[in-house]
XYZ file of C-alpha atoms in Angstrom:
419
model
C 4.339 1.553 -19.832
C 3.562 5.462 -20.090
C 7.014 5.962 -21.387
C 7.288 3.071 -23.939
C 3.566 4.200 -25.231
C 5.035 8.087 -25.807
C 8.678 6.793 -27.366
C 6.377 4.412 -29.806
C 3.499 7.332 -30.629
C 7.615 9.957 -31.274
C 8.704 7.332 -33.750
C 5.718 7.344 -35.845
C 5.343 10.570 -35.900
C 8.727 11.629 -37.511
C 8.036 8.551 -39.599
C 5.357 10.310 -40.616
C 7.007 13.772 -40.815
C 9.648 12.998 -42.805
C 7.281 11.074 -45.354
C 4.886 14.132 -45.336
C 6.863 17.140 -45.209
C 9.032 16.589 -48.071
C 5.873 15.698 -49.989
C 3.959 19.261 -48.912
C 7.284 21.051 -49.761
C 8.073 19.494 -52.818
C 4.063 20.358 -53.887
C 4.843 23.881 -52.522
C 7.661 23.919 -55.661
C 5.459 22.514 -58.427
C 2.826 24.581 -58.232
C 5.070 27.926 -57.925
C 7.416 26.447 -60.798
C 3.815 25.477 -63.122
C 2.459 28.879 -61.883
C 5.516 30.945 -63.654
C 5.371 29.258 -66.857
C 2.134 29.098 -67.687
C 2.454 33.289 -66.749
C 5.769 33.249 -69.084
C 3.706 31.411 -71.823
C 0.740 33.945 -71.417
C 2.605 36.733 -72.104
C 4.494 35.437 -75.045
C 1.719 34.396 -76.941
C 0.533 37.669 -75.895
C 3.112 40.153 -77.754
C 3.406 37.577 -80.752
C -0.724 38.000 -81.540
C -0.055 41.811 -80.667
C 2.845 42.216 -83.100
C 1.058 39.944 -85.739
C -1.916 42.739 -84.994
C 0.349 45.243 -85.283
C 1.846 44.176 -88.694
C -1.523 44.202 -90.382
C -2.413 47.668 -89.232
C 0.622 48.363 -91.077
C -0.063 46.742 -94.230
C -3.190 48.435 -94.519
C -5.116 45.574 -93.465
C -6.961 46.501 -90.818
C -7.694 50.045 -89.857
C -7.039 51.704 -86.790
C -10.313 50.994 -85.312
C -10.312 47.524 -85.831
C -7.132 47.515 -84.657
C -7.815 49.079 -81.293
C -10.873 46.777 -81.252
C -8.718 43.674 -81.875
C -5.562 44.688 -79.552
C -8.165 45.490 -76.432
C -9.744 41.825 -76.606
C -5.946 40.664 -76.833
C -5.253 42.208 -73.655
C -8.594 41.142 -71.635
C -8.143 37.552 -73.085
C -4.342 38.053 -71.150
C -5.781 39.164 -68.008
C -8.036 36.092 -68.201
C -5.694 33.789 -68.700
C -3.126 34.982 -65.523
C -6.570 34.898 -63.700
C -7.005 31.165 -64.441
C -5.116 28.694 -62.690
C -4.607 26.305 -65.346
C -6.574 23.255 -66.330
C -8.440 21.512 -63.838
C -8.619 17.950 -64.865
C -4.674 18.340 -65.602
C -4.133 20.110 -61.783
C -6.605 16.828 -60.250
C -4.366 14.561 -62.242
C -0.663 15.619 -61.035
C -2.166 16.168 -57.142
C -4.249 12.463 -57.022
C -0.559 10.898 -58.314
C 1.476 13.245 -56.339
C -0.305 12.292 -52.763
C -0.474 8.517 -53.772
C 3.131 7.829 -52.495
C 3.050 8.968 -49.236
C -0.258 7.821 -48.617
C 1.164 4.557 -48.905
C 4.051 4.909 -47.099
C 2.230 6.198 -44.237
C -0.172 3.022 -44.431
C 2.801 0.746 -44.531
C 4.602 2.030 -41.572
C 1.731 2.042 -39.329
C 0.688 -1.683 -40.610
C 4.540 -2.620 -40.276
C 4.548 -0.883 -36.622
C 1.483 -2.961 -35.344
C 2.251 -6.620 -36.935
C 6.047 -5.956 -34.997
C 4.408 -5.039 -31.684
C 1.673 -7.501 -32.050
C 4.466 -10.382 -32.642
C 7.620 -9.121 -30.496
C 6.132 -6.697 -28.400
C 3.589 -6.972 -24.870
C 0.306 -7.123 -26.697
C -1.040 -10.238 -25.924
C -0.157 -8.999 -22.459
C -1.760 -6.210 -22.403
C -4.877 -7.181 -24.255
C -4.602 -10.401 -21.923
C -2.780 -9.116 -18.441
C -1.832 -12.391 -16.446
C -3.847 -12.860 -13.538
C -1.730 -12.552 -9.780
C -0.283 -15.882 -8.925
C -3.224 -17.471 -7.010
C -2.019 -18.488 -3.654
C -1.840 -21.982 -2.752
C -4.390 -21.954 -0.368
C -6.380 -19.605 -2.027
C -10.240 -20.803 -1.189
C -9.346 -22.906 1.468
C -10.643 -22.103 5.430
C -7.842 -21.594 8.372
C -9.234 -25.815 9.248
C -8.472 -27.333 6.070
C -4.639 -25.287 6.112
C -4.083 -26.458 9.058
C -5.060 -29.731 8.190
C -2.965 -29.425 5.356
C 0.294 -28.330 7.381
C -0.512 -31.214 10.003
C -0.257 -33.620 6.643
C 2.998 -32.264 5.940
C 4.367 -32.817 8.778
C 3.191 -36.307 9.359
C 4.750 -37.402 6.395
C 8.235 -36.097 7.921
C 8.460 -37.619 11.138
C 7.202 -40.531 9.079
C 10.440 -40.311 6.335
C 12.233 -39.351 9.476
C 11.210 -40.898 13.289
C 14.475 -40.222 15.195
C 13.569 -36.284 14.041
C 13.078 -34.639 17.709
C 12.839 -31.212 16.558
C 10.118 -32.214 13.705
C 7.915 -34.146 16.414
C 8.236 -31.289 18.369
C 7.191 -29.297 15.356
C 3.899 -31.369 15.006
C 2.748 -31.463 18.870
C 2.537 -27.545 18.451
C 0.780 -28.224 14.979
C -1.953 -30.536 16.598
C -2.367 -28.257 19.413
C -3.474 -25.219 16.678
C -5.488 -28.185 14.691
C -7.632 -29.052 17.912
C -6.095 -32.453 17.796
C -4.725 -33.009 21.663
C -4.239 -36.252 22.060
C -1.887 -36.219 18.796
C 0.137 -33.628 20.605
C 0.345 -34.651 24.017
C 1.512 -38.293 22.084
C 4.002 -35.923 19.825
C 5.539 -34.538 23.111
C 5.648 -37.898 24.515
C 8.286 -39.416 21.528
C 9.958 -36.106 21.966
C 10.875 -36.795 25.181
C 10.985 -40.375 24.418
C 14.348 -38.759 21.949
C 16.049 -36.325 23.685
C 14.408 -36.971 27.925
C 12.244 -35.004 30.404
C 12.750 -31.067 29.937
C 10.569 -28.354 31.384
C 10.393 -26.751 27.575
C 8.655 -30.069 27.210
C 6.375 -30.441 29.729
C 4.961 -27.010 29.146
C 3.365 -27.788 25.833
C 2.118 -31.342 27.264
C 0.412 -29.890 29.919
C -0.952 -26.941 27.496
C -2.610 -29.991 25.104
C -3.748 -31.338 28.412
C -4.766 -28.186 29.760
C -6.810 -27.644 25.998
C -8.503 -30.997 26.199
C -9.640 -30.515 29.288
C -11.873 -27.709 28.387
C -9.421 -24.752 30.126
C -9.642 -26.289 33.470
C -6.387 -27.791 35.521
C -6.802 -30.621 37.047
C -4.492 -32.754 39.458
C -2.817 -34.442 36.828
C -1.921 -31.006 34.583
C -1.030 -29.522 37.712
C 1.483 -31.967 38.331
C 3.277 -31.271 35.055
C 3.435 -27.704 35.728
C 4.923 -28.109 39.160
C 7.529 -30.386 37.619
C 8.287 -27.715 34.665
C 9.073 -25.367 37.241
C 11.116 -27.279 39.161
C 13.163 -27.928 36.392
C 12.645 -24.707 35.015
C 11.296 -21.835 37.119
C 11.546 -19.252 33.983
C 10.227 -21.715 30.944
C 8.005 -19.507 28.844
C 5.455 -22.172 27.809
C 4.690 -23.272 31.481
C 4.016 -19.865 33.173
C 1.953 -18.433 29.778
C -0.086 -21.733 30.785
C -0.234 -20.315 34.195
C -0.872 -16.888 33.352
C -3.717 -17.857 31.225
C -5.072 -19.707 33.351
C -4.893 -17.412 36.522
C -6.376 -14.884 34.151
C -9.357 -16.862 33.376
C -9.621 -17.721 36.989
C -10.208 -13.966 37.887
C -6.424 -14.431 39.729
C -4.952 -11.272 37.878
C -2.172 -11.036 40.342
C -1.016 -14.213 39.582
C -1.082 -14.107 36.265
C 0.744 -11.061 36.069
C 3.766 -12.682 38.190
C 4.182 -15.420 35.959
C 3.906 -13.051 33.037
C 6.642 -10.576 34.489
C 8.743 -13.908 35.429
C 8.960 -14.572 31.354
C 9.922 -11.003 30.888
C 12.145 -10.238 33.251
C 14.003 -13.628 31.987
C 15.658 -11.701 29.196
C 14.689 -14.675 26.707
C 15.139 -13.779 23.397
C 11.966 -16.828 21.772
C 9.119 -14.921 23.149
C 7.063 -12.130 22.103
C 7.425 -9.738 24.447
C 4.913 -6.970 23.215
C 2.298 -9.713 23.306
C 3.161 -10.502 26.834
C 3.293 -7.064 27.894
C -0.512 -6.575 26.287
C -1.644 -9.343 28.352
C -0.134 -8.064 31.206
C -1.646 -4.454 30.542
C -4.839 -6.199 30.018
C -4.519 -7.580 33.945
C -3.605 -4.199 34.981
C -6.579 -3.319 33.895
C -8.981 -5.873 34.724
C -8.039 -5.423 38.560
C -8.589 -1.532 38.292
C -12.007 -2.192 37.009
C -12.745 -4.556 39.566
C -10.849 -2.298 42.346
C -10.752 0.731 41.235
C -7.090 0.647 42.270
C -3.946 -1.148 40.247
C -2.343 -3.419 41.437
C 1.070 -3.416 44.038
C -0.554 -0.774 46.065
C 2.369 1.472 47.577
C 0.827 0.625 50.385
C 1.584 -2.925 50.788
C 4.601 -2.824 48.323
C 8.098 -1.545 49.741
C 9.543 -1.025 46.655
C 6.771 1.326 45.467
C 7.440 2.971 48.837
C 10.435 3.482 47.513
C 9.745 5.344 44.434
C 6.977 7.095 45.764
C 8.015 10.484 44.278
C 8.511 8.534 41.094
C 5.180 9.532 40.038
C 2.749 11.641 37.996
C -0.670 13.354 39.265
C -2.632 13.760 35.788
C -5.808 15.522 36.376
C -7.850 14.826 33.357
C -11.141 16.905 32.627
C -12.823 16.908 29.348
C -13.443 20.165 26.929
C -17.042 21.634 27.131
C -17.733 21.786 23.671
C -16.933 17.653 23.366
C -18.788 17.164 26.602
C -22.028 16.003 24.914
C -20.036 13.204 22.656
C -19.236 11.018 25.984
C -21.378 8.309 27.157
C -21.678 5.604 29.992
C -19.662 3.385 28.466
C -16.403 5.164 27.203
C -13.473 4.128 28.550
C -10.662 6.682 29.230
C -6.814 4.767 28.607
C -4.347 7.232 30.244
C -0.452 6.377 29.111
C 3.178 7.813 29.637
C 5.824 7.488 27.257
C 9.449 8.965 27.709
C 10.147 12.418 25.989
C 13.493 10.918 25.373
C 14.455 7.340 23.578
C 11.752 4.784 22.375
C 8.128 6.009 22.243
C 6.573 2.822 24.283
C 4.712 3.225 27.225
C 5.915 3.474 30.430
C 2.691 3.317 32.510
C -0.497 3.003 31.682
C -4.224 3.002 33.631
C -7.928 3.080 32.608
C -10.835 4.642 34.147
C -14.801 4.954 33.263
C -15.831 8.175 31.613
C -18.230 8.479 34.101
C -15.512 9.784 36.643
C -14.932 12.516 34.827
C -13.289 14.951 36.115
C -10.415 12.905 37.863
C -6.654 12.572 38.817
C -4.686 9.598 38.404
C -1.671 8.625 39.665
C 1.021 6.973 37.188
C 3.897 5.115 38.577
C 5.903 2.126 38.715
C 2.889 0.188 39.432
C 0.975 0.672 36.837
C 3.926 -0.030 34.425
C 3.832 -1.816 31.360
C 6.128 -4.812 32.240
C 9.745 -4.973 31.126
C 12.867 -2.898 32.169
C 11.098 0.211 31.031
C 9.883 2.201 34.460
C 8.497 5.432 34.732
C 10.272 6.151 37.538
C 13.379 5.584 34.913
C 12.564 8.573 33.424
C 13.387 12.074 33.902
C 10.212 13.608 31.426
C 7.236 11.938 30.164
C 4.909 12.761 27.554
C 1.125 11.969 29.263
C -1.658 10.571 25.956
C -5.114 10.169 27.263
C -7.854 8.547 24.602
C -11.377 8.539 25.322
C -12.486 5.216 23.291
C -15.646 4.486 22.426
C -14.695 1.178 20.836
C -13.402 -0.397 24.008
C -9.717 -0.036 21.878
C -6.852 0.985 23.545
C -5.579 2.444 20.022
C -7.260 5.825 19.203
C -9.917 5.253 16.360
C -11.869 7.799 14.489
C -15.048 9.491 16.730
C -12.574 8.930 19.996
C -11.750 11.936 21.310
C -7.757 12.220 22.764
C -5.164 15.233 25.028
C -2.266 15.396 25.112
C 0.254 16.922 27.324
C 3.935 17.185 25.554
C 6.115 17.069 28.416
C 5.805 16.780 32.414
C 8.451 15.913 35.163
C 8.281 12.646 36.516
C 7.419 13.433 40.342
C 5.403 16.771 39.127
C 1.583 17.510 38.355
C -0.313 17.817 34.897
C -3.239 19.057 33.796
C -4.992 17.319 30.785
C -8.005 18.324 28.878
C -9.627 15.707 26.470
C -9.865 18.372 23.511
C -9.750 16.423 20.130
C -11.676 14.673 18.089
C -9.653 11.848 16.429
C -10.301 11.759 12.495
């Protein structure tokens, strides 16, 4: 718009330069031209009066002091008229008509200019800018899209009952709408179409699981044990297991059914939000504990990668040491020097235990194929949160060591004040 604004403001300009310019120069003429003849004019009236003077001295008419008299207020009436620059009235006359012209034209092509824009141009847009396209659920709550999206649905397994996939569609719909006893009837026709499948059974016994207030019962249980047996990887039945070991206070649990969907290389799943909630379990047992879980002690194959590991001894900088408090937490993570930056093993500890080593190793991985025992140098993050967020936010305070062994010791000083 910046550039269309500057070509339109070029154009009238040289419009405007080639209506003025000529006019100025074309003035510029006149008056030098009317300037020379009134001069020539002067001066030949001039030396007719003085010969006309000059012919009466002769004649005897005047005398020579009359004549002297006569020829010297000829010459200072001369000198006063090359002095004068001509008559004024005339002078107003020829400039008022000569500046009339381009006066107008310059009123015309401006007028012209702003009738063309206003009728082909983006005036009306720009005087009246369209307002964004308002979305179609703009002013309506999460409930009544839902609601909404439910609606939709029902009327396609209505146009369309032998539709497996869209009942299947609209049990996960009423699960999200708070409406369980539409879903667990939704999985029902499903399997009604198509038979009994573990990738079934694991969203019925979710709805169940739901309606039930978060509690299993004999019945739920039941589903889940027949999932599995059908199934002993399906996604939807151990995240119903993990969540519910988790909110149980069974962390170990939970994170075996959670590795089980990773280490099933299943490409429907979200794998960072599995790993979270399996970091999350990590870290619930180590502040319950005070040790992760898999001790190396009770698990042969972290005996086995026993030098596989990282001593970080983490102290914090004397100049931050009056920003800590009770409650900070300190997250301590290793990523790979080498490949993808994602964390290879994590931990948390209270700020309170300040200064402290940690130990980082394959049991306090991340979940996933990724192991820090996989990796030859690691790159060791520490964040002191004060937000209870594992992402550093501004006021935390964060170290950093760039690169350590895997199998050596590191020293780490919390020395920077995240901005």
């Amino acid at each position: 718009m910046t550039t269309f604004w500057i070509f339109i403001a070029l154009v009238v300009v040289i419009s405007l330069m080639l209506i003025w310019v000529p006019h100025f120069r074309q003035q510029k003429m006149l008056d030098a031209e009317e300037s020379g003849v009134r001069k020539q004019t002067n001066l030949e009236l001039f030396n007719e009066r003085a010969a006309i003077l000059e012919k009466e001295l002769e004649d005897g008419l005047l005398d020579q002091t009359e004549f002297d008299a006569l020829k010297k207020e000829l010459e200072i009436g001369l000198l006063q008229d090359m002095k004068q620059d001509g008559d004024d009235s005339l002078d107003t006359k020829i400039q008022s008509k000569g500046i009339l012209w381009p006066s107008v034209m310059t009123i015309c092509i401006l007028g012209i200019s702003g009738y063309f824009y206003q009728t082909l141009g983006a005036y009306k847009e720009l005087s009246n800018p369209p307002q964004a396209e308002a979305s179609p659920h703009q002013g309506m709550s999460n409930e009544q899209i839902m609601a909404q999206r439910v609606q939709m649905m029902e009327q396609q397994v209505q146009a369309d009952p032998e539709n497996s996939q869209a009942w299947f569609s609209l049990g996960h719909a009423y699960i999200s709408a708070n409406q369980f006893d539409q879903a667990i009837a939704s999985f029902d026709k499903v399997m009604e179409l198509v038979g009994t499948a573990a990738e079934l059974l694991g969203p019925k016994a979710t709805a169940m699981y739901y309606k039930n207030g978060q509690q299993m019962n004999p019945q739920i249980q039941a589903l889940v044990d027949q999932s599995l047996a059908l199934d002993p990887q399906d996604p939807s039945t151990l995240l119903l297991v993990g969540m519910d070991s988790f909110f149980s206070a069974d962390y170990q649990t939970a994170i075996n059914a959670w590795q089980t969907i990773l280490d099933s290389g299943r490409s429907d799943i979200d794998r960072t939000a599995v790993m979270n909630a399996i970091e999350s379990a990590n870290m619930r047992i180590q502040a319950e504990t005070g040790e992760m879980p898999n001790d190396s002690n009770h698990n042969p194959m972290a005996q086995a990668t026993t030098a596989k590991t990282v001593d970080v001894e983490i102290a914090i900088s004397p100049e931050l040491a009056d920003k800590v408090s009770s409650t900070d937490m300190v997250f301590i993570f290793a990523r790979s020097t080498q490949g993808p930056k994602v964390p290879l093993a994590a931990t948390k500890i209270s700020a309170n235990s300040l200064p402290v080593t940690v130990t980082l190793d394959d049991s306090t991985s991340m979940g996933g194929d990724v192991k820090l025992s996989n990796a030859e140098n690691v790159e060791i993050i520490a964040v002191l949160s004060k937000h209870g967020s594992v992402k550093a936010q501004a006021g935390d305070l964060k170290g950093v060591v760039v690169s350590v062994a895997v199998g050596d010791e590191a020293k780490l000083m919390l020395d920077t004040v995240v901005q």
